[in-house]
PDB file of C-alpha atoms in Angstrom:
ATOM      1  CA  MET O   1      86.812 -48.161 160.632  1.00  0.00           C
ATOM      2  CA  ASN O   2      88.087 -44.636 161.419  1.00  0.00           C
ATOM      3  CA  ARG O   3      85.817 -41.739 162.371  1.00  0.00           C
ATOM      4  CA  LEU O   4      85.786 -40.131 158.905  1.00  0.00           C
ATOM      5  CA  SER O   5      84.817 -43.348 157.129  1.00  0.00           C
ATOM      6  CA  ALA O   6      82.117 -43.899 159.773  1.00  0.00           C
ATOM      7  CA  TYR O   7      80.558 -40.505 159.001  1.00  0.00           C
ATOM      8  CA  ILE O   8      80.591 -41.433 155.306  1.00  0.00           C
ATOM      9  CA  LYS O   9      79.190 -44.914 155.891  1.00  0.00           C
ATOM     10  CA  ILE O  10      76.270 -43.788 158.060  1.00  0.00           C
ATOM     11  CA  VAL O  11      74.800 -41.694 155.212  1.00  0.00           C
ATOM     12  CA  ARG O  12      74.955 -44.672 152.788  1.00  0.00           C
ATOM     13  CA  PRO O  13      77.052 -43.135 149.941  1.00  0.00           C
ATOM     14  CA  TYR O  14      75.505 -45.573 147.435  1.00  0.00           C
ATOM     15  CA  ASN O  15      72.010 -44.292 148.273  1.00  0.00           C
ATOM     16  CA  PHE O  16      73.310 -40.711 148.113  1.00  0.00           C
ATOM     17  CA  LEU O  17      74.522 -41.339 144.555  1.00  0.00           C
ATOM     18  CA  ILE O  18      71.300 -43.094 143.512  1.00  0.00           C
ATOM     19  CA  THR O  19      69.175 -40.186 144.796  1.00  0.00           C
ATOM     20  CA  PHE O  20      71.442 -37.661 143.078  1.00  0.00           C
ATOM     21  CA  LEU O  21      71.157 -39.475 139.726  1.00  0.00           C
ATOM     22  CA  THR O  22      67.394 -40.010 140.105  1.00  0.00           C
ATOM     23  CA  VAL O  23      66.725 -36.281 140.524  1.00  0.00           C
ATOM     24  CA  PHE O  24      68.933 -35.580 137.516  1.00  0.00           C
ATOM     25  CA  ILE O  25      67.073 -38.190 135.445  1.00  0.00           C
ATOM     26  CA  ALA O  26      63.701 -36.880 136.669  1.00  0.00           C
ATOM     27  CA  ALA O  27      64.607 -33.362 135.542  1.00  0.00           C
ATOM     28  CA  PHE O  28      65.955 -34.667 132.247  1.00  0.00           C
ATOM     29  CA  VAL O  29      62.828 -36.646 131.314  1.00  0.00           C
ATOM     30  CA  THR O  30      60.446 -33.814 132.250  1.00  0.00           C
ATOM     31  CA  TYR O  31      62.098 -30.609 131.037  1.00  0.00           C
ATOM     32  CA  LYS O  32      61.066 -28.584 127.996  1.00  0.00           C
ATOM     33  CA  GLY O  33      63.068 -25.723 126.574  1.00  0.00           C
ATOM     34  CA  GLU O  34      66.273 -24.817 128.396  1.00  0.00           C
ATOM     35  CA  PHE O  35      67.807 -27.188 130.930  1.00  0.00           C
ATOM     36  CA  PRO O  36      68.702 -25.190 134.111  1.00  0.00           C
ATOM     37  CA  LEU O  37      71.820 -27.165 135.026  1.00  0.00           C
ATOM     38  CA  THR O  38      72.712 -25.170 138.166  1.00  0.00           C
ATOM     39  CA  LYS O  39      69.223 -25.571 139.636  1.00  0.00           C
ATOM     40  CA  VAL O  40      69.143 -29.276 138.771  1.00  0.00           C
ATOM     41  CA  LEU O  41      72.508 -29.833 140.458  1.00  0.00           C
ATOM     42  CA  LEU O  42      71.256 -27.996 143.550  1.00  0.00           C
ATOM     43  CA  ALA O  43      68.086 -30.098 143.548  1.00  0.00           C
ATOM     44  CA  ALA O  44      70.098 -33.315 143.228  1.00  0.00           C
ATOM     45  CA  ILE O  45      72.378 -32.264 146.103  1.00  0.00           C
ATOM     46  CA  THR O  46      69.540 -31.190 148.416  1.00  0.00           C
ATOM     47  CA  ALA O  47      67.524 -34.370 147.782  1.00  0.00           C
ATOM     48  CA  SER O  48      70.617 -36.497 148.437  1.00  0.00           C
ATOM     49  CA  LEU O  49      71.358 -34.638 151.673  1.00  0.00           C
ATOM     50  CA  THR O  50      67.776 -35.131 152.841  1.00  0.00           C
ATOM     51  CA  MET O  51      67.975 -38.837 152.040  1.00  0.00           C
ATOM     52  CA  SER O  52      71.312 -39.048 153.883  1.00  0.00           C
ATOM     53  CA  ALA O  53      69.769 -37.386 156.932  1.00  0.00           C
ATOM     54  CA  GLY O  54      66.924 -39.897 156.677  1.00  0.00           C
ATOM     55  CA  ASN O  55      69.438 -42.752 156.878  1.00  0.00           C
ATOM     56  CA  ILE O  56      70.950 -41.218 160.020  1.00  0.00           C
ATOM     57  CA  ILE O  57      67.626 -40.801 161.836  1.00  0.00           C
ATOM     58  CA  ASN O  58      66.721 -44.346 160.832  1.00  0.00           C
ATOM     59  CA  ASP O  59      69.936 -45.642 162.428  1.00  0.00           C
ATOM     60  CA  ILE O  60      69.257 -43.549 165.547  1.00  0.00           C
ATOM     61  CA  TYR O  61      65.849 -45.167 166.069  1.00  0.00           C
ATOM     62  CA  ASP O  62      67.255 -48.626 165.198  1.00  0.00           C
ATOM     63  CA  LEU O  63      70.195 -48.307 167.593  1.00  0.00           C
ATOM     64  CA  ASN O  64      69.052 -50.906 170.142  1.00  0.00           C
ATOM     65  CA  GLY O  65      68.219 -53.473 167.495  1.00  0.00           C
ATOM     66  CA  ASP O  66      71.416 -52.789 165.559  1.00  0.00           C
ATOM     67  CA  LYS O  67      73.496 -53.514 168.665  1.00  0.00           C
ATOM     68  CA  ILE O  68      72.391 -57.118 168.140  1.00  0.00           C
ATOM     69  CA  ASN O  69      71.760 -57.342 164.392  1.00  0.00           C
ATOM     70  CA  HIS O  70      74.411 -54.946 163.003  1.00  0.00           C
ATOM     71  CA  PRO O  71      76.994 -54.284 165.735  1.00  0.00           C
ATOM     72  CA  GLY O  72      79.615 -53.153 163.210  1.00  0.00           C
ATOM     73  CA  ARG O  73      77.640 -50.118 162.038  1.00  0.00           C
ATOM     74  CA  PRO O  74      78.937 -46.640 163.057  1.00  0.00           C
ATOM     75  CA  LEU O  75      76.372 -46.019 165.835  1.00  0.00           C
ATOM     76  CA  PRO O  76      76.169 -49.413 167.616  1.00  0.00           C
ATOM     77  CA  SER O  77      79.951 -49.833 167.352  1.00  0.00           C
ATOM     78  CA  GLY O  78      80.386 -46.547 169.239  1.00  0.00           C
ATOM     79  CA  ILE O  79      82.593 -44.891 166.607  1.00  0.00           C
ATOM     80  CA  ILE O  80      79.901 -42.216 166.285  1.00  0.00           C
ATOM     81  CA  SER O  81      78.096 -41.233 169.482  1.00  0.00           C
ATOM     82  CA  LEU O  82      74.334 -40.795 169.602  1.00  0.00           C
ATOM     83  CA  GLN O  83      74.782 -37.065 170.283  1.00  0.00           C
ATOM     84  CA  SER O  84      77.158 -36.670 167.314  1.00  0.00           C
ATOM     85  CA  ALA O  85      74.721 -38.529 165.051  1.00  0.00           C
ATOM     86  CA  CYS O  86      71.907 -36.164 166.082  1.00  0.00           C
ATOM     87  CA  VAL O  87      74.085 -33.118 165.379  1.00  0.00           C
ATOM     88  CA  TYR O  88      75.108 -34.599 162.012  1.00  0.00           C
ATOM     89  CA  TYR O  89      71.427 -35.215 161.186  1.00  0.00           C
ATOM     90  CA  PHE O  90      70.415 -31.609 161.910  1.00  0.00           C
ATOM     91  CA  ILE O  91      73.405 -30.169 160.015  1.00  0.00           C
ATOM     92  CA  LEU O  92      72.536 -32.131 156.857  1.00  0.00           C
ATOM     93  CA  LEU O  93      68.878 -31.100 157.112  1.00  0.00           C
ATOM     94  CA  ALA O  94      69.754 -27.446 157.675  1.00  0.00           C
ATOM     95  CA  VAL O  95      72.057 -27.362 154.634  1.00  0.00           C
ATOM     96  CA  SER O  96      69.526 -29.213 152.475  1.00  0.00           C
ATOM     97  CA  LEU O  97      66.561 -27.009 153.394  1.00  0.00           C
ATOM     98  CA  PHE O  98      68.613 -23.808 153.150  1.00  0.00           C
ATOM     99  CA  LEU O  99      69.891 -24.654 149.657  1.00  0.00           C
ATOM    100  CA  SER O 100      66.443 -25.731 148.441  1.00  0.00           C
ATOM    101  CA  ILE O 101      65.131 -22.215 149.117  1.00  0.00           C
ATOM    102  CA  TYR O 102      67.467 -20.988 146.377  1.00  0.00           C
ATOM    103  CA  ILE O 103      65.840 -23.334 143.844  1.00  0.00           C
ATOM    104  CA  SER O 104      62.229 -22.300 144.513  1.00  0.00           C
ATOM    105  CA  ASN O 105      59.669 -22.051 147.313  1.00  0.00           C
ATOM    106  CA  LEU O 106      57.935 -25.144 145.959  1.00  0.00           C
ATOM    107  CA  ASN O 107      61.192 -27.108 145.986  1.00  0.00           C
ATOM    108  CA  PHE O 108      61.628 -26.089 149.624  1.00  0.00           C
ATOM    109  CA  ALA O 109      58.072 -27.215 150.465  1.00  0.00           C
ATOM    110  CA  VAL O 110      58.518 -30.632 148.816  1.00  0.00           C
ATOM    111  CA  ASN O 111      61.905 -31.061 150.478  1.00  0.00           C
ATOM    112  CA  LEU O 112      60.391 -30.222 153.861  1.00  0.00           C
ATOM    113  CA  LEU O 113      57.605 -32.754 153.248  1.00  0.00           C
ATOM    114  CA  ALA O 114      60.235 -35.409 152.475  1.00  0.00           C
ATOM    115  CA  VAL O 115      62.075 -34.544 155.710  1.00  0.00           C
ATOM    116  CA  ILE O 116      58.878 -34.999 157.723  1.00  0.00           C
ATOM    117  CA  LEU O 117      57.978 -38.285 156.006  1.00  0.00           C
ATOM    118  CA  LEU O 118      61.480 -39.700 156.518  1.00  0.00           C
ATOM    119  CA  TYR O 119      61.350 -38.827 160.209  1.00  0.00           C
ATOM    120  CA  LEU O 120      57.878 -40.335 160.701  1.00  0.00           C
ATOM    121  CA  TYR O 121      58.953 -43.430 158.772  1.00  0.00           C
ATOM    122  CA  SER O 122      61.937 -44.000 161.088  1.00  0.00           C
ATOM    123  CA  TYR O 123      60.015 -43.102 164.233  1.00  0.00           C
ATOM    124  CA  LYS O 124      56.987 -45.319 163.730  1.00  0.00           C
ATOM    125  CA  LEU O 125      55.540 -45.851 160.251  1.00  0.00           C
ATOM    126  CA  LYS O 126      58.024 -48.490 159.056  1.00  0.00           C
ATOM    127  CA  ARG O 127      56.770 -50.791 161.826  1.00  0.00           C
ATOM    128  CA  ILE O 128      53.181 -50.634 160.538  1.00  0.00           C
ATOM    129  CA  ALA O 129      52.358 -53.240 157.884  1.00  0.00           C
ATOM    130  CA  LEU O 130      52.146 -51.729 154.379  1.00  0.00           C
ATOM    131  CA  THR O 131      52.267 -48.145 155.704  1.00  0.00           C
ATOM    132  CA  GLY O 132      56.055 -48.095 155.610  1.00  0.00           C
ATOM    133  CA  ASN O 133      55.990 -49.473 152.059  1.00  0.00           C
ATOM    134  CA  LEU O 134      53.601 -46.731 151.009  1.00  0.00           C
ATOM    135  CA  VAL O 135      55.822 -44.020 152.527  1.00  0.00           C
ATOM    136  CA  VAL O 136      58.969 -45.320 150.785  1.00  0.00           C
ATOM    137  CA  SER O 137      57.113 -45.513 147.465  1.00  0.00           C
ATOM    138  CA  LEU O 138      55.653 -42.026 147.949  1.00  0.00           C
ATOM    139  CA  LEU O 139      59.135 -40.641 148.615  1.00  0.00           C
ATOM    140  CA  THR O 140      60.374 -42.271 145.403  1.00  0.00           C
ATOM    141  CA  GLY O 141      57.564 -40.618 143.473  1.00  0.00           C
ATOM    142  CA  LEU O 142      58.301 -37.288 145.178  1.00  0.00           C
ATOM    143  CA  VAL O 143      61.848 -37.384 143.805  1.00  0.00           C
ATOM    144  CA  PHE O 144      60.394 -37.146 140.293  1.00  0.00           C
ATOM    145  CA  VAL O 145      58.033 -34.352 141.312  1.00  0.00           C
ATOM    146  CA  TYR O 146      61.016 -32.560 142.853  1.00  0.00           C
ATOM    147  CA  GLY O 147      62.936 -32.862 139.581  1.00  0.00           C
ATOM    148  CA  GLY O 148      59.925 -31.657 137.594  1.00  0.00           C
ATOM    149  CA  ILE O 149      59.470 -28.617 139.825  1.00  0.00           C
ATOM    150  CA  THR O 150      63.144 -27.765 139.363  1.00  0.00           C
ATOM    151  CA  VAL O 151      62.743 -27.501 135.578  1.00  0.00           C
ATOM    152  CA  ASN O 152      59.385 -25.663 135.933  1.00  0.00           C
ATOM    153  CA  ASN O 153      57.420 -28.577 134.550  1.00  0.00           C
ATOM    154  CA  ILE O 154      55.618 -30.268 137.424  1.00  0.00           C
ATOM    155  CA  TYR O 155      52.838 -31.397 135.063  1.00  0.00           C
ATOM    156  CA  ASN O 156      55.238 -33.585 133.068  1.00  0.00           C
ATOM    157  CA  SER O 157      56.556 -35.158 136.256  1.00  0.00           C
ATOM    158  CA  ILE O 158      53.200 -36.609 137.344  1.00  0.00           C
ATOM    159  CA  ILE O 159      53.225 -39.637 135.005  1.00  0.00           C
ATOM    160  CA  PRO O 160      56.780 -40.792 135.853  1.00  0.00           C
ATOM    161  CA  ALA O 161      56.108 -40.073 139.554  1.00  0.00           C
ATOM    162  CA  LEU O 162      53.002 -42.293 139.567  1.00  0.00           C
ATOM    163  CA  PHE O 163      54.832 -44.983 137.612  1.00  0.00           C
ATOM    164  CA  ALA O 164      57.732 -44.870 140.093  1.00  0.00           C
ATOM    165  CA  PHE O 165      55.292 -44.988 143.031  1.00  0.00           C
ATOM    166  CA  LEU O 166      53.441 -48.055 141.760  1.00  0.00           C
ATOM    167  CA  ILE O 167      56.445 -50.097 140.649  1.00  0.00           C
ATOM    168  CA  ASN O 168      58.296 -49.318 143.886  1.00  0.00           C
ATOM    169  CA  LEU O 169      55.277 -50.276 145.988  1.00  0.00           C
ATOM    170  CA  ILE O 170      55.217 -53.641 144.204  1.00  0.00           C
ATOM    171  CA  ARG O 171      58.958 -54.022 144.744  1.00  0.00           C
ATOM    172  CA  GLU O 172      58.671 -53.092 148.434  1.00  0.00           C
ATOM    173  CA  ILE O 173      56.147 -55.902 148.999  1.00  0.00           C
ATOM    174  CA  VAL O 174      58.343 -58.352 147.054  1.00  0.00           C
ATOM    175  CA  LYS O 175      61.325 -57.389 149.256  1.00  0.00           C
ATOM    176  CA  ASP O 176      59.181 -57.906 152.378  1.00  0.00           C
ATOM    177  CA  MET O 177      58.191 -61.357 151.097  1.00  0.00           C
ATOM    178  CA  GLU O 178      61.875 -62.114 150.612  1.00  0.00           C
ATOM    179  CA  ASP O 179      62.654 -61.019 154.191  1.00  0.00           C
ATOM    180  CA  ALA O 180      59.465 -62.372 155.814  1.00  0.00           C
ATOM    181  CA  GLU O 181      61.149 -65.183 157.752  1.00  0.00           C
ATOM    182  CA  GLY O 182      63.881 -62.930 159.168  1.00  0.00           C
ATOM    183  CA  ASP O 183      61.372 -60.165 159.935  1.00  0.00           C
ATOM    184  CA  MET O 184      59.212 -62.520 161.984  1.00  0.00           C
ATOM    185  CA  ARG O 185      62.261 -63.645 163.969  1.00  0.00           C
ATOM    186  CA  GLU O 186      63.107 -59.999 164.724  1.00  0.00           C
ATOM    187  CA  GLY O 187      59.517 -59.071 165.556  1.00  0.00           C
ATOM    188  CA  ILE O 188      59.038 -56.842 162.505  1.00  0.00           C
ATOM    189  CA  ILE O 189      55.419 -56.925 161.345  1.00  0.00           C
ATOM    190  CA  SER O 190      55.627 -56.530 157.568  1.00  0.00           C
ATOM    191  CA  PHE O 191      52.648 -56.901 155.236  1.00  0.00           C
ATOM    192  CA  PRO O 192      53.510 -60.485 154.118  1.00  0.00           C
ATOM    193  CA  SER O 193      54.410 -61.655 157.640  1.00  0.00           C
ATOM    194  CA  LYS O 194      51.108 -60.294 159.010  1.00  0.00           C
ATOM    195  CA  TYR O 195      48.705 -61.376 156.255  1.00  0.00           C
ATOM    196  CA  GLY O 196      50.586 -64.252 154.609  1.00  0.00           C
ATOM    197  CA  ALA O 197      52.136 -64.930 151.210  1.00  0.00           C
ATOM    198  CA  LYS O 198      48.793 -65.555 149.479  1.00  0.00           C
ATOM    199  CA  ILE O 199      47.355 -62.120 150.267  1.00  0.00           C
ATOM    200  CA  ALA O 200      50.720 -60.524 149.474  1.00  0.00           C
ATOM    201  CA  ASN O 201      50.714 -62.306 146.099  1.00  0.00           C
ATOM    202  CA  ASN O 202      47.155 -61.185 145.349  1.00  0.00           C
ATOM    203  CA  THR O 203      48.028 -57.598 146.281  1.00  0.00           C
ATOM    204  CA  ILE O 204      51.056 -57.659 143.973  1.00  0.00           C
ATOM    205  CA  VAL O 205      48.968 -59.084 141.115  1.00  0.00           C
ATOM    206  CA  THR O 206      46.330 -56.345 141.586  1.00  0.00           C
ATOM    207  CA  LEU O 207      48.958 -53.598 141.710  1.00  0.00           C
ATOM    208  CA  SER O 208      50.808 -55.011 138.689  1.00  0.00           C
ATOM    209  CA  ILE O 209      47.647 -55.174 136.572  1.00  0.00           C
ATOM    210  CA  SER O 210      46.867 -51.598 137.646  1.00  0.00           C
ATOM    211  CA  LEU O 211      50.387 -50.578 136.617  1.00  0.00           C
ATOM    212  CA  ILE O 212      50.051 -52.258 133.220  1.00  0.00           C
ATOM    213  CA  LEU O 213      46.770 -50.435 132.571  1.00  0.00           C
ATOM    214  CA  PHE O 214      48.302 -47.189 133.821  1.00  0.00           C
ATOM    215  CA  THR O 215      51.228 -47.441 131.374  1.00  0.00           C
ATOM    216  CA  LEU O 216      48.728 -47.473 128.488  1.00  0.00           C
ATOM    217  CA  PHE O 217      46.912 -44.344 129.659  1.00  0.00           C
ATOM    218  CA  PRO O 218      49.497 -41.690 128.596  1.00  0.00           C
ATOM    219  CA  TYR O 219      49.434 -42.929 124.999  1.00  0.00           C
ATOM    220  CA  ILE O 220      45.653 -43.424 124.793  1.00  0.00           C
ATOM    221  CA  SER O 221      45.092 -39.921 126.191  1.00  0.00           C
ATOM    222  CA  GLY O 222      47.553 -38.431 123.692  1.00  0.00           C
ATOM    223  CA  LEU O 223      50.116 -37.313 126.276  1.00  0.00           C
ATOM    224  CA  TYR O 224      52.992 -39.322 124.779  1.00  0.00           C
ATOM    225  CA  SER O 225      53.931 -40.328 121.243  1.00  0.00           C
ATOM    226  CA  HIS O 226      54.102 -43.709 119.507  1.00  0.00           C
ATOM    227  CA  TYR O 227      57.749 -44.014 120.610  1.00  0.00           C
ATOM    228  CA  TYR O 228      56.472 -44.255 124.177  1.00  0.00           C
ATOM    229  CA  ILE O 229      53.960 -47.011 123.480  1.00  0.00           C
ATOM    230  CA  ALA O 230      56.548 -48.934 121.442  1.00  0.00           C
ATOM    231  CA  VAL O 231      58.881 -49.177 124.449  1.00  0.00           C
ATOM    232  CA  ILE O 232      55.953 -49.953 126.755  1.00  0.00           C
ATOM    233  CA  LEU O 233      54.655 -52.794 124.562  1.00  0.00           C
ATOM    234  CA  VAL O 234      58.060 -54.257 123.698  1.00  0.00           C
ATOM    235  CA  LEU O 235      59.808 -53.952 127.079  1.00  0.00           C
ATOM    236  CA  VAL O 236      57.846 -52.652 130.067  1.00  0.00           C
ATOM    237  CA  ILE O 237      54.643 -54.714 129.881  1.00  0.00           C
ATOM    238  CA  PRO O 238      56.308 -58.010 128.797  1.00  0.00           C
ATOM    239  CA  ILE O 239      58.722 -57.713 131.732  1.00  0.00           C
ATOM    240  CA  LEU O 240      55.825 -57.087 134.123  1.00  0.00           C
ATOM    241  CA  ILE O 241      53.977 -60.125 132.737  1.00  0.00           C
ATOM    242  CA  TYR O 242      57.111 -62.260 133.113  1.00  0.00           C
ATOM    243  CA  PHE O 243      57.482 -60.954 136.663  1.00  0.00           C
ATOM    244  CA  LEU O 244      53.918 -61.977 137.549  1.00  0.00           C
ATOM    245  CA  ILE O 245      54.205 -65.462 136.021  1.00  0.00           C
ATOM    246  CA  SER O 246      57.511 -66.085 137.787  1.00  0.00           C
ATOM    247  CA  LEU O 247      56.165 -64.776 141.112  1.00  0.00           C
ATOM    248  CA  LEU O 248      53.109 -67.042 141.000  1.00  0.00           C
ATOM    249  CA  LYS O 249      55.271 -70.063 140.132  1.00  0.00           C
ATOM    250  CA  ASP O 250      58.079 -69.547 142.622  1.00  0.00           C
ATOM    251  CA  ASN O 251      58.014 -67.693 145.953  1.00  0.00           C
ATOM    252  CA  SER O 252      61.491 -68.816 146.973  1.00  0.00           C
ATOM    253  CA  ARG O 253      63.835 -66.249 148.519  1.00  0.00           C
ATOM    254  CA  LYS O 254      66.260 -66.609 145.611  1.00  0.00           C
ATOM    255  CA  ASN O 255      63.569 -65.947 142.997  1.00  0.00           C
ATOM    256  CA  LEU O 256      62.093 -63.024 144.944  1.00  0.00           C
ATOM    257  CA  ASN O 257      65.545 -61.431 145.045  1.00  0.00           C
ATOM    258  CA  LYS O 258      65.822 -61.831 141.263  1.00  0.00           C
ATOM    259  CA  LEU O 259      62.338 -60.400 140.715  1.00  0.00           C
ATOM    260  CA  SER O 260      63.173 -57.374 142.868  1.00  0.00           C
ATOM    261  CA  PHE O 261      66.075 -56.615 140.534  1.00  0.00           C
ATOM    262  CA  ILE O 262      63.872 -57.150 137.459  1.00  0.00           C
ATOM    263  CA  LEU O 263      61.400 -54.562 138.748  1.00  0.00           C
ATOM    264  CA  LYS O 264      64.228 -52.079 139.250  1.00  0.00           C
ATOM    265  CA  LEU O 265      65.325 -52.705 135.647  1.00  0.00           C
ATOM    266  CA  ASP O 266      61.759 -52.289 134.384  1.00  0.00           C
ATOM    267  CA  MET O 267      61.562 -48.911 136.092  1.00  0.00           C
ATOM    268  CA  VAL O 268      64.558 -47.792 134.020  1.00  0.00           C
ATOM    269  CA  PHE O 269      62.792 -48.928 130.836  1.00  0.00           C
ATOM    270  CA  GLY O 270      59.651 -47.084 131.920  1.00  0.00           C
ATOM    271  CA  LEU O 271      61.577 -43.845 132.368  1.00  0.00           C
ATOM    272  CA  PHE O 272      63.215 -44.378 128.987  1.00  0.00           C
ATOM    273  CA  ALA O 273      59.728 -44.710 127.463  1.00  0.00           C
ATOM    274  CA  VAL O 274      58.701 -41.411 129.048  1.00  0.00           C
ATOM    275  CA  TYR O 275      61.813 -39.665 127.719  1.00  0.00           C
ATOM    276  CA  VAL O 276      61.519 -40.861 124.100  1.00  0.00           C
ATOM    277  CA  GLY O 277      57.752 -40.339 124.042  1.00  0.00           C
ATOM    278  CA  LYS O 278      57.426 -36.898 125.630  1.00  0.00           C
TER     279      LYS O 278
END
């Protein structure tokens, strides 16, 4: 790995792309009237830069553990020095925050909040059972709020943001269940490893039922049209029910990995429901 590829790898280019597309999708499903393409592109870039900086600070705080668990990564391998990583982190943050000012003051404020949450997550919160999951899910929801602010329609972003928060919180716990054995070996106290699979299962069931009820609310309250409820009843809720039945039948690592992907797919269907029903 040469130095340039190491600087690319440390920011997780796949995650950069996912964040970029998510902001674009968030703006697309929430806008009304004209679509401010330049502002949306700036929002997608700034959110992706903030997420990239978050990956760097996470690797900085994980350096000692990664020397054992992931010695080939840019920092533990020594291709990027700790000092260079810190400089890289602050450069990405500076560019992201500076550009977000040109979108709006509110975009800047939300971006700054995301920066703070990502730092606190890497520094301490990810090591606290469930707290780290909540922060990751909150950041996912904030991406949709960020997109909604960009198109001057924060109100329309609330429903998809809450949906994204809930389904990602469920998925975060499922992923922790999948990694519970490895986490315990490495001394990571996740929610399932601390409280056990039974309580984790019950928490997921409670959250999933809450999510199902929540998906009905926008239609019942008249916020979205019958196109929305059609997608919800045909795709989103049946997939969630299948997910719950499968989870309660099989807690194997292989099945949990499959269910994590299914939840990601269901999130896409949920956003599609919001778009066609707005």
